[in-house]
Amino acid sequence: MFPKPIEKSHRAWQIGYQALLPIAMLLWLAPLLAVALFSIRPDSDFLIGNYWGWPSSFEMTKNYGMVFGSAMPRYIMNSFFITIPTVIGAVALSCMTGFALGVYKFRGNLLIFFMFIAGNFVPFQILMVPVRDLTLDMGLYNTKTGLVLFHIAFQTGFCTLFMRNFIKALPYELIEAARVEGIAEWRIFWFVVLPLMKPAIAALSVLIFTFIWNDYFWAIVLTQGENAQPVTAGITSFNAQFRAMYHLMSAGSIVAALPPVLMFFLMQKHFIAGLTLGAVK
C-alpha cells in the first residue's frame, strides 16, 4: 500500500534520488528566483529585452524604495486588516461548530456536516456575480468589512471540517468525566476541549492566514482602489498605461510574500504539531 522507504531501496535508486532531489528543488525555486532577479533589475533591461541575462546594473535599493514610497504600504495594511479578522472569525466559529458536530449526537448531525463539506466543492467563480450583487445590495462593496465577512463565510466550511475531525479524535472520556462532575456544557468547551485544541488552532490559523493573504480572486471582484484592496490586487497598480513595470511588480511581490512566510516560520512548531497530532499512538 505504501511505497518502500528510500533507505531500503537498491543503492542505484538511492543515488538517483540524491541526484534528482537538488534538480527538483531548483525547478521548484526557479520562478521565485526569477522574480527575485527581476526585482533588482533596472527598468532599462526590460526595454532592451534583457530578461534573463546578467543585470546591466543592480537597482535593489531604488526599486524597493519606489515600492515602499508608493501605495504598497497601504495595500499591505489593508491585507492585515482583512486577513487577521478573517482568521479570528473563521477559527472561532469553526471551534464552536466543530465542538457541536464532534461531541453531540443528534438527528441531522451528519447532514449538517455534509453541508459544510459540500460548500468546499462549489467553485468560487460561479458565485462571483451573486456575491458581488449581494455586496452591492448590502452596501458592503469596496469595503474591507465586506471582504472579511465573505472570507469568513467561505472559509468556515473547511475550518469546520478540520476542527470537527480533530475534536472527534480527542478522548471522549474527558467530556464524560466533566459531565459527571456537573460542569456546564459551555465550561466543558472552554476549559476542557479548547485547551486541547491549541495545536489545531495554530495549524489552522497558519493555513487560513496564507489562503486569505494570497487571495486574488475576491480581492479584484469585491474591492477596487487603495482604500480597500489587499496587496495581491494592489501589485497591479504598478502597471503603466502602455506597459507593465515588471521590476516594481517583482519587488512588490517579494514584499507581499514576506508576512505569510514569516508567520509560517514563527508558528512552524505549532503548525507541525497540529497536523501530526494523533498520527502516532
Coordinates of C-alpha atoms in Angstrom, one line a residue:
M1 CA 0.0 0.0 0.0
F2 CA 2.8 2.4 0.9
P3 CA 6.0 3.0 -1.1
K4 CA 9.1 1.4 0.1
P5 CA 11.3 3.8 2.1
I6 CA 14.2 5.1 0.0
E7 CA 16.8 3.9 2.6
K8 CA 15.6 0.3 2.0
S9 CA 15.8 0.6 -1.8
H10 CA 18.6 -0.5 -4.1
R11 CA 21.8 1.6 -3.9
A12 CA 21.3 2.7 -7.5
W13 CA 17.8 4.1 -6.6
Q14 CA 19.3 5.9 -3.6
I15 CA 22.0 7.6 -5.8
G16 CA 19.4 8.6 -8.4
Y17 CA 17.2 10.0 -5.7
Q18 CA 20.0 12.0 -4.2
A19 CA 21.0 13.3 -7.7
L20 CA 17.4 14.3 -8.7
L21 CA 16.5 15.9 -5.4
P22 CA 18.6 19.1 -5.9
I23 CA 17.4 19.4 -9.5
A24 CA 13.8 19.2 -8.4
M25 CA 14.5 21.8 -5.7
L26 CA 16.0 24.2 -8.3
L27 CA 13.0 23.7 -10.6
W28 CA 10.7 24.4 -7.7
L29 CA 12.6 27.6 -6.8
A30 CA 13.2 28.8 -10.3
P31 CA 10.1 31.1 -10.5
L32 CA 10.9 32.6 -7.1
L33 CA 14.5 33.1 -8.1
A34 CA 13.4 34.7 -11.4
V35 CA 11.1 37.1 -9.5
A36 CA 13.9 38.0 -7.1
L37 CA 16.2 38.7 -10.0
F38 CA 13.6 40.8 -11.8
S39 CA 13.2 42.9 -8.6
I40 CA 16.8 44.1 -8.7
R41 CA 17.0 44.9 -12.4
P42 CA 16.7 48.4 -13.8
D43 CA 13.7 49.3 -15.9
S44 CA 16.0 49.7 -19.0
D45 CA 16.7 45.9 -19.1
F46 CA 13.1 45.2 -19.9
L47 CA 13.0 47.9 -22.6
I48 CA 16.0 46.3 -24.4
G49 CA 14.8 42.7 -23.8
N50 CA 17.4 41.7 -21.3
Y51 CA 15.1 39.4 -19.3
W52 CA 17.4 36.5 -18.3
G53 CA 20.9 37.9 -18.9
W54 CA 23.1 39.4 -16.2
P55 CA 21.6 42.7 -15.0
S56 CA 23.1 45.8 -16.5
S57 CA 23.1 47.3 -13.0
F58 CA 21.7 46.4 -9.6
E59 CA 18.8 48.7 -8.6
M60 CA 17.7 46.9 -5.5
T61 CA 17.6 50.0 -3.2
K62 CA 15.9 52.1 -5.9
N63 CA 13.3 49.5 -6.8
Y64 CA 12.3 48.6 -3.3
G65 CA 12.4 52.3 -2.3
M66 CA 9.9 53.0 -5.0
V67 CA 7.7 50.2 -3.8
F68 CA 7.6 51.5 -0.2
G69 CA 7.3 55.0 -1.5
S70 CA 4.1 54.1 -3.4
A71 CA 0.7 53.0 -2.1
M72 CA 2.1 49.5 -1.3
P73 CA 2.3 50.1 2.5
R74 CA -1.4 51.0 2.4
Y75 CA -2.2 47.8 0.5
I76 CA -0.2 45.7 3.0
M77 CA -2.1 47.3 5.9
N78 CA -5.4 46.5 4.1
S79 CA -4.3 42.9 3.8
F80 CA -3.6 42.8 7.6
F81 CA -7.0 44.4 8.3
I82 CA -8.7 41.8 6.1
T83 CA -6.7 38.7 7.0
I84 CA -6.4 38.9 10.8
P85 CA -10.2 39.4 11.5
T86 CA -10.9 36.7 9.0
V87 CA -8.6 34.2 10.7
I88 CA -10.1 35.1 14.1
G89 CA -13.7 34.8 12.9
A90 CA -13.3 31.6 10.9
V91 CA -11.3 29.8 13.5
A92 CA -13.6 30.9 16.4
L93 CA -16.8 29.8 14.5
S94 CA -15.2 26.5 13.5
C95 CA -14.2 25.8 17.0
M96 CA -17.8 26.1 18.1
T97 CA -19.3 24.3 15.1
G98 CA -16.6 21.6 15.3
F99 CA -17.4 21.1 19.0
A100 CA -21.2 20.8 18.3
L101 CA -20.8 18.4 15.4
G102 CA -18.0 16.4 17.0
V103 CA -19.4 15.9 20.6
Y104 CA -23.2 16.0 20.3
K105 CA -25.1 13.2 18.6
F106 CA -28.4 14.3 17.3
R107 CA -30.6 13.7 14.2
G108 CA -29.2 15.7 11.3
N109 CA -25.7 15.8 12.6
L110 CA -24.2 14.2 9.5
L111 CA -26.4 16.2 7.2
I112 CA -25.2 19.5 8.6
F113 CA -21.6 18.2 8.5
F114 CA -22.0 17.2 4.9
M115 CA -23.4 20.6 4.0
F116 CA -20.3 22.2 5.4
I117 CA -18.2 19.8 3.3
A118 CA -20.3 20.4 0.2
G119 CA -19.7 24.1 0.3
N120 CA -15.9 23.4 -0.2
F121 CA -16.7 21.8 -3.6
V122 CA -18.6 24.8 -5.0
P123 CA -16.3 26.7 -7.5
F124 CA -16.0 30.3 -6.4
Q125 CA -16.1 31.5 -10.0
I126 CA -19.8 30.6 -10.3
L127 CA -20.6 32.6 -7.2
M128 CA -18.9 35.8 -8.5
V129 CA -22.0 37.6 -9.8
P130 CA -24.4 36.7 -7.0
V131 CA -21.9 37.6 -4.3
R132 CA -21.0 40.9 -6.0
D133 CA -24.7 41.8 -6.3
L134 CA -25.2 40.9 -2.7
T135 CA -22.4 43.2 -1.5
L136 CA -23.9 46.0 -3.6
D137 CA -27.3 45.5 -2.1
M138 CA -25.9 45.4 1.4
G139 CA -23.7 48.4 0.9
L140 CA -20.5 46.3 1.5
Y141 CA -19.0 46.6 -2.0
N142 CA -15.5 48.0 -2.0
T143 CA -15.2 47.7 1.8
K144 CA -12.8 45.7 3.9
T145 CA -15.7 44.7 6.1
G146 CA -17.5 43.1 3.2
L147 CA -14.4 41.2 2.1
V148 CA -13.8 40.0 5.7
L149 CA -17.4 38.7 6.1
F150 CA -17.4 36.8 2.8
H151 CA -14.0 35.3 3.5
I152 CA -15.3 34.1 6.9
A153 CA -18.4 32.6 5.3
F154 CA -16.3 30.8 2.6
Q155 CA -13.6 29.5 5.0
T156 CA -15.8 28.3 7.8
G157 CA -16.7 25.2 5.9
F158 CA -13.1 24.0 5.6
C159 CA -12.3 25.1 9.1
T160 CA -15.3 23.2 10.5
L161 CA -14.2 20.0 8.7
F162 CA -10.7 20.4 10.2
M163 CA -11.9 21.1 13.7
R164 CA -14.7 18.5 13.8
N165 CA -12.3 15.7 12.8
F166 CA -9.7 16.9 15.3
I167 CA -12.3 17.0 18.2
K168 CA -13.6 13.6 17.2
A169 CA -10.1 12.2 17.8
L170 CA -9.9 13.6 21.4
P171 CA -10.6 11.2 24.3
Y172 CA -14.4 11.3 24.9
E173 CA -13.9 10.1 28.4
L174 CA -12.7 13.6 29.4
I175 CA -16.0 15.1 28.4
E176 CA -18.0 12.4 30.1
A177 CA -16.0 12.9 33.3
A178 CA -16.7 16.6 33.2
R179 CA -20.4 16.0 32.8
V180 CA -20.4 13.6 35.7
E181 CA -19.0 16.4 37.8
G182 CA -21.9 18.6 36.8
I183 CA -19.9 21.1 34.7
A184 CA -21.9 23.2 32.3
E185 CA -21.5 22.4 28.6
W186 CA -20.0 25.8 27.8
R187 CA -17.4 25.4 30.6
I188 CA -16.6 21.9 29.1
F189 CA -15.9 23.6 25.8
W190 CA -13.9 26.5 27.3
F191 CA -11.9 24.7 29.9
V192 CA -11.6 21.1 28.8
V193 CA -11.8 20.9 25.0
L194 CA -10.4 24.3 23.9
P195 CA -7.0 23.9 25.6
L196 CA -6.6 20.6 23.8
M197 CA -7.3 22.3 20.5
K198 CA -4.4 24.7 20.7
P199 CA -2.2 22.8 18.2
A200 CA -5.1 22.5 15.7
I201 CA -6.0 26.2 16.2
A202 CA -2.3 27.2 15.4
A203 CA -2.1 24.9 12.3
L204 CA -5.5 26.1 11.0
S205 CA -4.6 29.8 11.6
V206 CA -1.4 29.5 9.6
L207 CA -3.3 27.8 6.7
I208 CA -6.2 30.3 6.7
F209 CA -3.8 33.3 7.0
T210 CA -1.9 32.1 3.9
F211 CA -5.1 31.4 2.0
I212 CA -6.6 34.9 2.7
W213 CA -3.4 36.8 2.3
N214 CA -2.7 35.2 -1.1
D215 CA -6.3 35.6 -2.3
Y216 CA -6.6 37.5 -5.6
F217 CA -10.0 36.5 -7.0
W218 CA -12.2 38.1 -4.4
A219 CA -9.8 41.0 -4.0
I220 CA -10.5 42.1 -7.5
V221 CA -14.2 41.1 -7.5
L222 CA -15.3 42.8 -4.3
T223 CA -12.9 45.8 -4.0
Q224 CA -11.3 48.5 -6.1
G225 CA -8.8 51.3 -5.2
E226 CA -6.3 51.6 -2.4
N227 CA -8.8 52.2 0.3
A228 CA -10.0 48.6 0.5
Q229 CA -7.9 46.4 -1.9
P230 CA -5.4 44.0 -0.4
V231 CA -1.8 43.7 -1.5
T232 CA -2.4 40.9 -4.1
A233 CA -4.6 43.3 -6.1
G234 CA -2.5 46.3 -5.3
I235 CA 0.5 44.9 -7.0
T236 CA -1.2 45.5 -10.4
S237 CA -1.1 49.3 -9.6
F238 CA 2.5 49.2 -10.9
N239 CA 1.1 48.6 -14.5
A240 CA 1.6 51.8 -16.5
Q241 CA -0.8 52.9 -19.2
F242 CA 1.0 51.1 -22.1
R243 CA 3.3 48.5 -20.3
A244 CA 3.9 46.7 -17.0
M245 CA 6.7 47.8 -14.7
Y246 CA 8.0 44.3 -14.1
H247 CA 10.8 45.4 -11.8
L248 CA 8.4 47.1 -9.4
M249 CA 5.8 44.3 -9.6
S250 CA 8.5 41.8 -8.8
A251 CA 9.8 43.8 -5.9
G252 CA 6.2 44.3 -4.6
S253 CA 5.6 40.6 -4.9
I254 CA 8.6 39.8 -2.8
V255 CA 7.5 42.3 -0.1
A256 CA 3.9 40.8 -0.2
A257 CA 5.2 37.3 0.2
L258 CA 7.1 38.0 3.4
P259 CA 4.3 38.1 6.0
P260 CA 2.9 34.6 5.4
V261 CA 6.5 33.2 5.2
L262 CA 7.4 34.9 8.5
M263 CA 4.2 33.6 10.1
F264 CA 4.9 30.1 9.0
F265 CA 8.4 30.1 10.4
L266 CA 7.2 31.7 13.7
M267 CA 4.4 29.1 14.0
Q268 CA 6.3 26.2 12.5
K269 CA 6.5 24.2 15.7
H270 CA 2.8 24.5 16.5
F271 CA 1.8 24.0 12.8
I272 CA 3.6 20.7 12.5
A273 CA 2.3 19.6 15.9
G274 CA -1.3 20.4 14.9
L275 CA -1.0 18.5 11.6
T276 CA 0.7 15.4 13.1
L277 CA -1.2 15.2 16.4
G278 CA -2.8 11.7 16.6
A279 CA -0.7 10.3 13.8
V280 CA 1.4 8.3 16.2
K281 CA -0.1 6.4 19.1

